[in-house]
Coordinates of C-alpha atoms in Angstrom, one line a residue:
Chain A
M1 CA 39.4 118.4 131.2
T2 CA 37.7 115.1 130.6
E3 CA 35.8 115.3 133.9
P4 CA 32.9 117.6 132.8
I5 CA 32.1 115.3 129.8
A6 CA 32.1 112.2 131.9
A7 CA 29.8 113.9 134.5
Q8 CA 27.5 115.0 131.6
A9 CA 27.4 111.5 130.2
S10 CA 26.5 109.8 133.4
E11 CA 23.9 112.3 134.3
H12 CA 21.2 111.1 131.9
E13 CA 22.1 107.5 131.9
H14 CA 20.9 106.6 135.3
A15 CA 17.4 105.7 134.1
D16 CA 16.6 102.0 133.7
F17 CA 15.1 101.6 130.2
R18 CA 14.9 97.8 130.4
P19 CA 11.1 97.6 131.0
L20 CA 10.6 99.9 128.0
Y21 CA 12.9 97.7 125.9
Y22 CA 10.9 94.6 126.7
K23 CA 7.6 96.4 125.8
I24 CA 9.1 97.5 122.4
F25 CA 10.3 94.0 121.8
A26 CA 6.8 92.6 122.5
A27 CA 5.3 95.2 120.2
L28 CA 7.8 94.4 117.4
I29 CA 7.0 90.7 117.6
T30 CA 3.2 91.4 117.6
L31 CA 3.6 93.7 114.6
T32 CA 5.6 91.1 112.7
I33 CA 2.7 88.7 113.2
V34 CA 0.3 91.4 111.9
T35 CA 2.6 91.9 108.9
V36 CA 2.3 88.2 108.0
A37 CA -1.5 88.2 108.7
V38 CA -2.0 91.3 106.5
S39 CA -0.3 89.5 103.6
Y40 CA -3.2 87.1 103.4
V41 CA -5.7 90.0 102.8
P42 CA -7.0 89.7 99.2
F43 CA -6.0 93.2 98.1
K44 CA -6.1 92.2 94.5
E45 CA -9.9 91.8 94.5
M46 CA -10.2 95.5 95.5
G47 CA -9.8 96.7 91.9
S48 CA -6.9 98.6 90.3
F49 CA -5.9 100.3 93.5
G50 CA -5.7 97.0 95.4
Y51 CA -2.1 96.4 94.4
P52 CA -0.6 99.8 95.3
L53 CA -2.7 99.6 98.5
S54 CA -1.1 96.3 99.5
V55 CA 2.3 97.9 98.9
A56 CA 1.3 100.9 101.0
V57 CA 0.0 98.8 103.9
A58 CA 3.1 96.6 103.9
F59 CA 5.3 99.7 103.8
G60 CA 3.2 101.4 106.5
I61 CA 3.5 98.7 109.1
A62 CA 7.2 98.4 108.3
A63 CA 7.6 102.1 108.9
L64 CA 5.8 101.9 112.2
K65 CA 8.1 99.1 113.3
A66 CA 11.1 100.9 112.1
S67 CA 10.1 104.1 113.9
M68 CA 9.8 102.1 117.2
V69 CA 13.3 100.8 116.8
V70 CA 14.7 104.2 115.9
M71 CA 12.8 106.1 118.7
Y72 CA 13.4 103.7 121.6
F73 CA 16.2 101.2 120.8
M74 CA 18.3 103.9 119.1
H75 CA 17.2 106.4 121.8
V76 CA 16.4 109.2 119.3
K77 CA 13.4 110.1 121.5
F78 CA 15.7 110.7 124.4
D79 CA 18.5 112.4 122.5
G80 CA 18.8 115.9 121.3
K81 CA 16.7 117.3 118.5
E82 CA 19.7 117.5 116.2
I83 CA 19.3 113.8 115.4
Y84 CA 15.8 114.4 114.1
V85 CA 17.1 117.0 111.6
L86 CA 19.9 114.6 110.6
I87 CA 17.3 111.9 109.8
A88 CA 14.7 114.1 108.2
V89 CA 17.0 115.2 105.4
P90 CA 17.7 111.7 103.8
L91 CA 14.1 110.7 104.4
L92 CA 12.9 113.7 102.4
A93 CA 15.5 112.9 99.7
A94 CA 14.3 109.3 99.7
A95 CA 10.7 110.4 99.3
M96 CA 11.7 112.7 96.4
L97 CA 13.5 109.7 94.8
L98 CA 10.4 107.5 95.1
F99 CA 7.7 110.0 94.2
G100 CA 9.8 111.6 91.4
L101 CA 9.7 108.2 89.6
M102 CA 6.0 107.6 90.4
P103 CA 4.1 109.8 87.8
D104 CA 4.6 107.4 84.9
V105 CA 3.5 104.5 87.0
A106 CA 0.5 106.5 88.4
F107 CA -0.8 108.0 85.2
N108 CA 0.1 105.7 82.3
G109 CA -1.3 102.3 81.7
W110 CA -3.9 102.3 84.5
Chain B
M1 CA 45.5 122.6 128.6
S2 CA 44.6 125.7 130.7
T3 CA 41.0 126.2 131.6
A4 CA 41.0 129.7 130.1
L5 CA 42.1 128.4 126.7
A6 CA 39.7 125.4 126.8
A7 CA 36.8 127.7 127.5
E8 CA 37.5 129.6 124.3
L9 CA 37.8 126.6 122.0
P10 CA 34.6 125.6 120.3
G11 CA 33.7 122.0 121.2
S12 CA 35.5 122.2 124.5
P13 CA 33.7 121.2 127.6
A14 CA 32.8 124.8 128.4
V15 CA 30.6 124.8 125.3
K16 CA 27.5 122.6 125.7
E17 CA 27.7 119.6 123.4
N18 CA 24.3 118.3 122.5
V19 CA 25.4 115.4 120.4
P20 CA 28.7 113.6 121.3
Q21 CA 31.1 113.4 118.4
G22 CA 31.0 109.6 118.1
K23 CA 27.2 109.5 118.1
L24 CA 27.1 112.3 115.4
A25 CA 29.7 110.4 113.3
M26 CA 27.7 107.2 113.5
W27 CA 24.5 108.9 112.6
L28 CA 26.1 110.6 109.6
F29 CA 27.2 107.2 108.4
L30 CA 23.8 105.8 109.0
V31 CA 22.2 108.7 107.1
S32 CA 24.4 107.9 104.1
E33 CA 23.3 104.2 104.5
I34 CA 19.6 105.4 104.4
M35 CA 20.2 106.9 101.0
F36 CA 22.0 103.8 99.8
F37 CA 19.1 101.6 100.7
A38 CA 16.5 104.2 99.6
G39 CA 17.9 103.9 96.0
L40 CA 17.4 100.1 96.0
F41 CA 14.0 100.2 97.7
G42 CA 12.8 103.1 95.5
A43 CA 13.7 101.3 92.3
Y44 CA 12.2 98.1 93.5
I45 CA 8.9 99.6 94.6
V46 CA 8.5 101.6 91.4
L47 CA 9.3 98.6 89.2
R48 CA 7.0 96.4 91.2
I49 CA 4.0 98.8 90.8
A50 CA 4.8 99.5 87.2
H51 CA 5.0 95.8 86.3
P52 CA 3.0 93.7 88.8
E53 CA 3.0 90.8 86.3
L54 CA 6.8 90.3 86.8
F55 CA 6.2 89.8 90.5
A56 CA 3.0 87.8 90.5
P57 CA 3.3 84.6 92.6
D58 CA 1.8 82.4 89.9
Y59 CA 4.3 83.8 87.4
L60 CA 7.2 83.3 89.8
E61 CA 5.9 79.8 90.8
K62 CA 5.4 78.7 87.2
N63 CA 8.7 80.0 86.0
F64 CA 10.9 79.7 89.0
H65 CA 10.4 79.3 92.6
K66 CA 8.6 81.2 95.4
L67 CA 10.6 82.9 98.1
N68 CA 10.8 81.1 101.5
E69 CA 8.5 83.1 103.7
V70 CA 8.9 80.9 106.7
L71 CA 12.7 81.1 106.8
A72 CA 12.5 84.9 106.3
G73 CA 9.8 85.2 109.0
I74 CA 12.0 83.3 111.5
N75 CA 14.9 85.5 110.5
T76 CA 12.8 88.6 111.3
L77 CA 12.2 87.3 114.8
V78 CA 15.9 86.5 115.2
L79 CA 16.9 90.0 114.3
I80 CA 14.3 91.5 116.6
C81 CA 15.7 89.4 119.4
S82 CA 19.2 90.6 118.5
S83 CA 18.1 94.2 118.7
L84 CA 16.7 93.6 122.2
T85 CA 20.0 92.0 123.4
M86 CA 21.9 94.8 121.8
A87 CA 19.8 97.4 123.7
L88 CA 20.5 95.4 126.9
A89 CA 24.2 95.4 126.2
V90 CA 24.1 99.2 125.9
H91 CA 22.2 99.3 129.2
A92 CA 24.9 97.1 130.8
S93 CA 27.7 99.3 129.5
Q94 CA 26.0 102.4 131.0
H95 CA 25.7 100.7 134.4
K96 CA 29.3 99.5 134.8
D97 CA 28.5 95.9 134.2
D98 CA 31.4 94.3 132.3
A99 CA 30.0 90.8 132.5
G100 CA 26.6 92.0 131.3
V101 CA 28.2 93.7 128.3
R102 CA 30.0 90.4 127.5
K103 CA 26.9 88.3 127.9
W104 CA 24.6 90.5 125.8
M105 CA 27.2 91.2 123.1
F106 CA 27.8 87.5 122.7
L107 CA 24.1 86.8 122.5
T108 CA 23.7 89.5 119.9
A109 CA 26.5 88.0 117.9
F110 CA 24.9 84.6 118.3
F111 CA 21.6 85.9 116.9
G112 CA 23.5 87.5 114.0
V113 CA 25.2 84.2 113.2
A114 CA 21.9 82.4 113.4
F115 CA 20.5 84.9 110.9
C116 CA 23.4 84.3 108.5
T117 CA 23.0 80.5 108.8
I118 CA 19.3 80.6 108.0
K119 CA 20.0 82.9 105.1
G120 CA 22.6 80.4 103.9
F121 CA 20.0 77.7 103.8
E122 CA 17.7 80.0 101.9
Y123 CA 20.3 80.8 99.3
A124 CA 21.3 77.2 99.0
G125 CA 17.7 76.3 98.3
K126 CA 17.6 78.9 95.5
F127 CA 20.9 77.8 94.0
N128 CA 19.8 74.2 94.1
S129 CA 16.7 75.1 92.2
G130 CA 18.8 76.8 89.5
I131 CA 17.9 80.3 90.7
F132 CA 20.7 82.9 90.4
P133 CA 20.8 86.7 90.5
G134 CA 20.6 86.7 86.7
T135 CA 17.4 84.6 86.6
S136 CA 15.0 87.5 86.5
I137 CA 14.7 91.1 87.5
F138 CA 12.9 90.0 90.6
F139 CA 15.8 87.8 91.7
S140 CA 18.3 90.5 90.8
F141 CA 16.6 92.6 93.4
Y142 CA 16.2 89.7 95.8
F143 CA 19.9 88.8 95.7
T144 CA 21.2 92.3 95.7
M145 CA 19.0 93.6 98.5
T146 CA 19.3 90.6 100.8
G147 CA 23.0 90.2 99.9
V148 CA 23.9 93.7 100.7
H149 CA 21.9 93.4 103.9
L150 CA 23.8 90.2 104.8
V151 CA 27.1 91.9 104.3
H152 CA 25.9 94.5 106.8
V153 CA 25.0 91.8 109.3
I154 CA 28.4 90.1 109.0
G155 CA 30.0 93.6 109.3
G156 CA 28.2 93.9 112.6
I157 CA 28.8 90.5 114.0
I158 CA 32.6 90.9 113.9
P159 CA 33.0 94.0 116.0
I160 CA 30.2 92.9 118.3
A161 CA 31.8 89.5 119.1
W162 CA 35.2 91.3 119.3
M163 CA 33.9 93.8 121.9
G164 CA 32.2 91.0 123.9
L165 CA 35.5 89.2 124.0
R166 CA 37.3 92.3 125.2
S167 CA 34.8 93.5 127.8
S168 CA 36.6 93.5 131.1
N169 CA 38.1 95.9 133.6
G170 CA 35.7 98.6 132.6
R171 CA 37.0 98.9 129.0
Y172 CA 33.5 99.7 127.7
T173 CA 31.8 100.6 131.0
S174 CA 34.0 103.4 132.5
N175 CA 32.5 106.8 132.6
G176 CA 31.9 108.5 129.2
N177 CA 32.8 105.4 127.1
S178 CA 30.0 105.0 124.6
T179 CA 31.5 102.5 122.1
I180 CA 28.8 99.9 122.8
E181 CA 26.1 102.5 122.3
Y182 CA 27.6 103.5 118.9
I183 CA 27.9 99.9 117.6
G184 CA 24.4 99.4 118.9
L185 CA 23.1 102.2 116.7
Y186 CA 24.6 100.4 113.7
W187 CA 23.1 97.1 114.7
H188 CA 19.6 98.5 115.2
F189 CA 19.9 100.1 111.7
V190 CA 20.6 96.7 110.2
D191 CA 17.4 95.5 111.9
V192 CA 15.4 98.4 110.5
V193 CA 16.6 97.6 106.9
W194 CA 15.3 94.0 107.4
I195 CA 12.0 95.2 108.8
F196 CA 11.4 96.8 105.4
L197 CA 12.9 94.0 103.3
F198 CA 10.8 91.2 104.8
P199 CA 7.3 92.4 103.8
L200 CA 8.3 94.1 100.6
L201 CA 10.3 91.2 99.2
Y202 CA 8.7 88.1 100.7
L203 CA 5.1 88.9 101.6
L204 CA 3.7 91.1 98.9
K205 CA 1.4 89.1 96.7

């Protein structure tokens, strides 16, 4: 009874992902350097939107790095679509949390 | 169990399983973790944009102490290295390589311990300068977010080192055993949290 599962599991695990892992590793190191470099950009001199912009840029690069880890190291890209649905729900909830609290910040005192 | 009965039961091998149970369980746990950290990050980002003056470097420097970007940067690289070794441990476990699993799991645990050690020096620097979680709202966020993350790192090192120790005779490498893959998912998630913590906490000016 366990045989079909075992056969199923070994079927898609033959591939050698190591070259891909090394590429992702190099990309993550590079993006970390970019993250540090971007922190020296004088966003504050760009007016009132400079500050939120600096938060958005820092968050954006982090999101790119995170998606690389999730897609390739965590194999979501090669797994079933079910995992996408599973991740999408809390991301949507997290976005609601953040943007639900934003209006006061966005419209008052600026 | 007879084949006829097995074929009728949902979840039995006759029904195609897209996501193995263990993987589904780990992802459900990680999804709850996403919400946990989203609450912290959400509150921090909103407060930071609403009150930039509380987080301005000159304000922090004058009143307290700046965060140590260099130590945090090194820790970022350490965690990325540990994610690579974890991925290689999973690869070894899928290719019947007991020694490989042991080697890469030990290396992953080593990077984890290095992260904690560096973090320890960072905390010690703060305490020596008289900075504690109650010092300001910024440091409340700093200690809560990095502290909770540190607990996750320690919670990962223990099973990773334990599994490295026990990797022999195909315990984690025989067909269908995905334990290493599941603990790997958790470890990569801990890396992902730090990927957001580093720029948002340490680098924003």
